[in-house]
Coordinates of C-alpha atoms in Angstrom, one line a residue:
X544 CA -101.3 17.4 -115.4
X545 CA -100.1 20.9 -116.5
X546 CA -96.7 20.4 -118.4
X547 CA -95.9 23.5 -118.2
X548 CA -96.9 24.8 -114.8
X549 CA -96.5 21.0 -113.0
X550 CA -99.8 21.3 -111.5
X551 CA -102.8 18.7 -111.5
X552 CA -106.3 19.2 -112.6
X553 CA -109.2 16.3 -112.8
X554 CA -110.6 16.5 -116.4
X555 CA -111.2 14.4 -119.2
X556 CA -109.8 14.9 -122.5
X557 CA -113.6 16.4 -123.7
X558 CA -113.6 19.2 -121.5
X559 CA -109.9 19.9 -121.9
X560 CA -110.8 19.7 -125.9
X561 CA -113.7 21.4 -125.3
X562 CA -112.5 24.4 -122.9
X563 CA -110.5 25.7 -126.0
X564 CA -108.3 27.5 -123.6
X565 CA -106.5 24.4 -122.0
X566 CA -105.9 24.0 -118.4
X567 CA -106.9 26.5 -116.2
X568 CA -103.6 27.4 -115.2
X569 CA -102.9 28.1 -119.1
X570 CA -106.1 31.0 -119.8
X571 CA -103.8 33.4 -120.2
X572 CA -100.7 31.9 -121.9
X573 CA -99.4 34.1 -124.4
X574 CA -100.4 33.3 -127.9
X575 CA -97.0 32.9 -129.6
X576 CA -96.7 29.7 -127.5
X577 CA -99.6 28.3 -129.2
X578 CA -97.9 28.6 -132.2
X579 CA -99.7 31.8 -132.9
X580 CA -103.0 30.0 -133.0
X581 CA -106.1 32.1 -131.2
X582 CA -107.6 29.7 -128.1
X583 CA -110.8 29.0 -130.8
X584 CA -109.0 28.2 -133.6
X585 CA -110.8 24.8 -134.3
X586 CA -114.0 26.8 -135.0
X587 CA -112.7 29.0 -137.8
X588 CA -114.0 28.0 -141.2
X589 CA -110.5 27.2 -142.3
X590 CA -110.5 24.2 -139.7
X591 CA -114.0 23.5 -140.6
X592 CA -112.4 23.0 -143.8
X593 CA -109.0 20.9 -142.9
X594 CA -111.4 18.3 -140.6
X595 CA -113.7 17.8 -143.3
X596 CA -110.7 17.1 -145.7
X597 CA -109.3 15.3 -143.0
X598 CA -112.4 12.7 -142.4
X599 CA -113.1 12.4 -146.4
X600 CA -108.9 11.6 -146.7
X601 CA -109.9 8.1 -144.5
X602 CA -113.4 7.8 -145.4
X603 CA -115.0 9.2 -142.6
X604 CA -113.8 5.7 -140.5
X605 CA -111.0 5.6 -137.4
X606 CA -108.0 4.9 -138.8
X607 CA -107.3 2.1 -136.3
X608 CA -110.8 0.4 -135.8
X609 CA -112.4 1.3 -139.1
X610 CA -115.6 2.6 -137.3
X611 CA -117.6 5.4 -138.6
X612 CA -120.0 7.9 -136.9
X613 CA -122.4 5.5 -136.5
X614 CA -120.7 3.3 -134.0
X615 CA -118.2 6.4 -132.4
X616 CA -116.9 9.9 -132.1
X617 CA -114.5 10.7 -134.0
X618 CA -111.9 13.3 -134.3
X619 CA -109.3 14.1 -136.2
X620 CA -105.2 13.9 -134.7
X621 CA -102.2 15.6 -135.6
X622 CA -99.0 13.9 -135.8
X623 CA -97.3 17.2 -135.3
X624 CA -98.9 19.7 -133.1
X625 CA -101.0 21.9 -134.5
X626 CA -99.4 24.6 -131.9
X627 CA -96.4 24.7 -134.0
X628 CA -97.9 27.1 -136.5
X629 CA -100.8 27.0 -139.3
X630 CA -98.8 24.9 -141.8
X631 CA -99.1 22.2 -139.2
X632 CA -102.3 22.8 -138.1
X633 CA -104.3 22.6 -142.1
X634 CA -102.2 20.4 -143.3
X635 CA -104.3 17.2 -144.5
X636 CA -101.0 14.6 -144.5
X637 CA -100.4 15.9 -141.4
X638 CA -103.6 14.5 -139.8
X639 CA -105.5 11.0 -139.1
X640 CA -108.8 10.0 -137.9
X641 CA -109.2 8.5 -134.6
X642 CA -112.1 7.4 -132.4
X643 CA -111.9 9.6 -129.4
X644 CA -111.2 7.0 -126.9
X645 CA -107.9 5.7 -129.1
X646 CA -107.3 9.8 -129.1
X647 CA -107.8 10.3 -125.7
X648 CA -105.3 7.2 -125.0
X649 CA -102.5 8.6 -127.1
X650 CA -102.5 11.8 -125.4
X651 CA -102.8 10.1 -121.9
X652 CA -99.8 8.2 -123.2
X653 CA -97.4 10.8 -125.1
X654 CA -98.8 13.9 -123.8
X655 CA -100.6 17.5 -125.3
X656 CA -97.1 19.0 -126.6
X657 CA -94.3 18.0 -128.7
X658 CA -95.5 14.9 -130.5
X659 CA -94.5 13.7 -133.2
X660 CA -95.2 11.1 -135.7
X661 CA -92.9 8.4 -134.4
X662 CA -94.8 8.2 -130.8
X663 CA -98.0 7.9 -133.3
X664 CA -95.8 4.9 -135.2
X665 CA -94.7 3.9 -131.3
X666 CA -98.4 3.9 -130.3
X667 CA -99.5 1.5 -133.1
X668 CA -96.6 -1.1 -132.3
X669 CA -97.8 -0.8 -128.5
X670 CA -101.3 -1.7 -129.7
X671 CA -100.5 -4.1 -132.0
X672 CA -98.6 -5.9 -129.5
X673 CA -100.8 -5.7 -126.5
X674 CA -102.8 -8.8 -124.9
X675 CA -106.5 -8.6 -126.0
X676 CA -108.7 -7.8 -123.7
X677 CA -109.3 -10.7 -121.2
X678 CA -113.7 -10.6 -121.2
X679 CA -114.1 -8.3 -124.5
X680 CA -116.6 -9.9 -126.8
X681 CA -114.8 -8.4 -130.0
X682 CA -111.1 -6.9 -130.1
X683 CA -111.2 -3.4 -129.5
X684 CA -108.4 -2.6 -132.4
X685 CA -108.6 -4.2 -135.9
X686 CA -105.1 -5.5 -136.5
X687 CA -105.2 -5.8 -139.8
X688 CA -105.9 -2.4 -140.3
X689 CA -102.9 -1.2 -137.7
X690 CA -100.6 -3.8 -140.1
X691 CA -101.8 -1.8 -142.8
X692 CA -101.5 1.7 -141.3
X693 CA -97.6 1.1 -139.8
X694 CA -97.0 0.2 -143.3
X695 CA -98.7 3.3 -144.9
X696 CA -97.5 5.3 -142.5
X697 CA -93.8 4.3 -142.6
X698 CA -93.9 5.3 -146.3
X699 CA -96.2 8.6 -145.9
X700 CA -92.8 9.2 -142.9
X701 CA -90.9 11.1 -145.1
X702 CA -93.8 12.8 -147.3
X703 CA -95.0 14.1 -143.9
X704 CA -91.6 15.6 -142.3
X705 CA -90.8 17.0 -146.3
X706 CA -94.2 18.7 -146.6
X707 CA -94.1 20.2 -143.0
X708 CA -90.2 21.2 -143.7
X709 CA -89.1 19.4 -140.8

C-alpha cells in the first residue's frame, strides 16, 4: 500500500526494491521528498561502496540468523531512512545486514518511511519473543545472536542518533 497516495498495489518487496522508482503511483514524486536522493541511487559507486562496508562491518552474515550468501540473499537495512538525505544514506553505523526475508518482514511490519531504530530494537523483541514455528525443522532466528544484537544495539543507540545528529 501507497502511504502516501492510500492506494494498493500487489508486489513483493523485490520488485518494489528492484523498480528503483517505488510504487507506481510515486514515478514522478519530486526528488526533495526522497531526501534529495535520484530514483537509482543504490547503483552509484558511492553505495557500491557503503554496502560493501556495510556487509564486511558484520562479516558478510545476517545479523539475526548469521547466514551468509551461501545459504541467503542478503541486503543491507537502514535504521534511518536513507530518504532523509546522504549522511543517512552512507553512513556505515547507520546500517545492518539482513536476510531479505527478515528485511522484507520488517518493512511489512513498520512500513517504507519514517523508521527508526527503536521499531528495529521493537522488531528484535517481537522476534525474540515469538512461538517457534510449530513444524520447522530448525528455528528460523538464532536467539542467541538477537540477545547479543539488542544488547549491541542498545549501546551503538546513542552512537547512532549522535553520528546522524539526530
Amino acid at each position: 500500500m501507497c502511504t502516501k497516495h492510500n492506494k494498493i498495489h500487489e508486489t513483493n518487496y523485490y520488485n518494489y526494491n528492484r523498480s528503483l522508482a517505488g510504487l507506481a503511483c510515486c514515478k514522478n514524486v519530486a526528488r526533495e521528498s526522497r531526501g534529495g536522493q535520484t530514483r537509482d541511487w543504490r547503483r552509484s559507486s558511492q553505495a557500491r561502496t557503503w554496502r560493501t562496508k556495510v556487509l564486511q562491518a558484520w562479516d558478510n552474515k545476517c545479523a539475526i540468523t548469521g547466514k551468509g550468501f551461501s545459504e541467503t540473499s542478503l541486503v543491507c537495512h537502514h535504521f534511518f531512512n536513507a530518504s532523509r538525505g546522504d549522511n543517512f544514506a552512507y553512513s556505515i553505523i547507520n546500517s545492518i545486514v539482513l536476510s531479505e526475508d527478515i528485511h522484507e518482514k520488517f518493512h511489512i511490519s513498520y512500513g517504507y518511511t519514517s523508521n527508526t531504530i527503536e521499531q528495529f530494537l521493537d522488531y528484535l523483541l517481537a522476534l525474540k519473543n515469538s512461538p517457534p514455528p510449530v513444524k520447522a525443522a530448525e528455528s528460523l532466528y538464532d536467539l542467541d545472536r538477537i540477545d547479543s544484537l539488542l544488547s549491541i544495539l542498545k549501546d551503538k543507540r546513542n552512537d547512532i542518533l549522535l553520528s546522524l545528529d539526530l
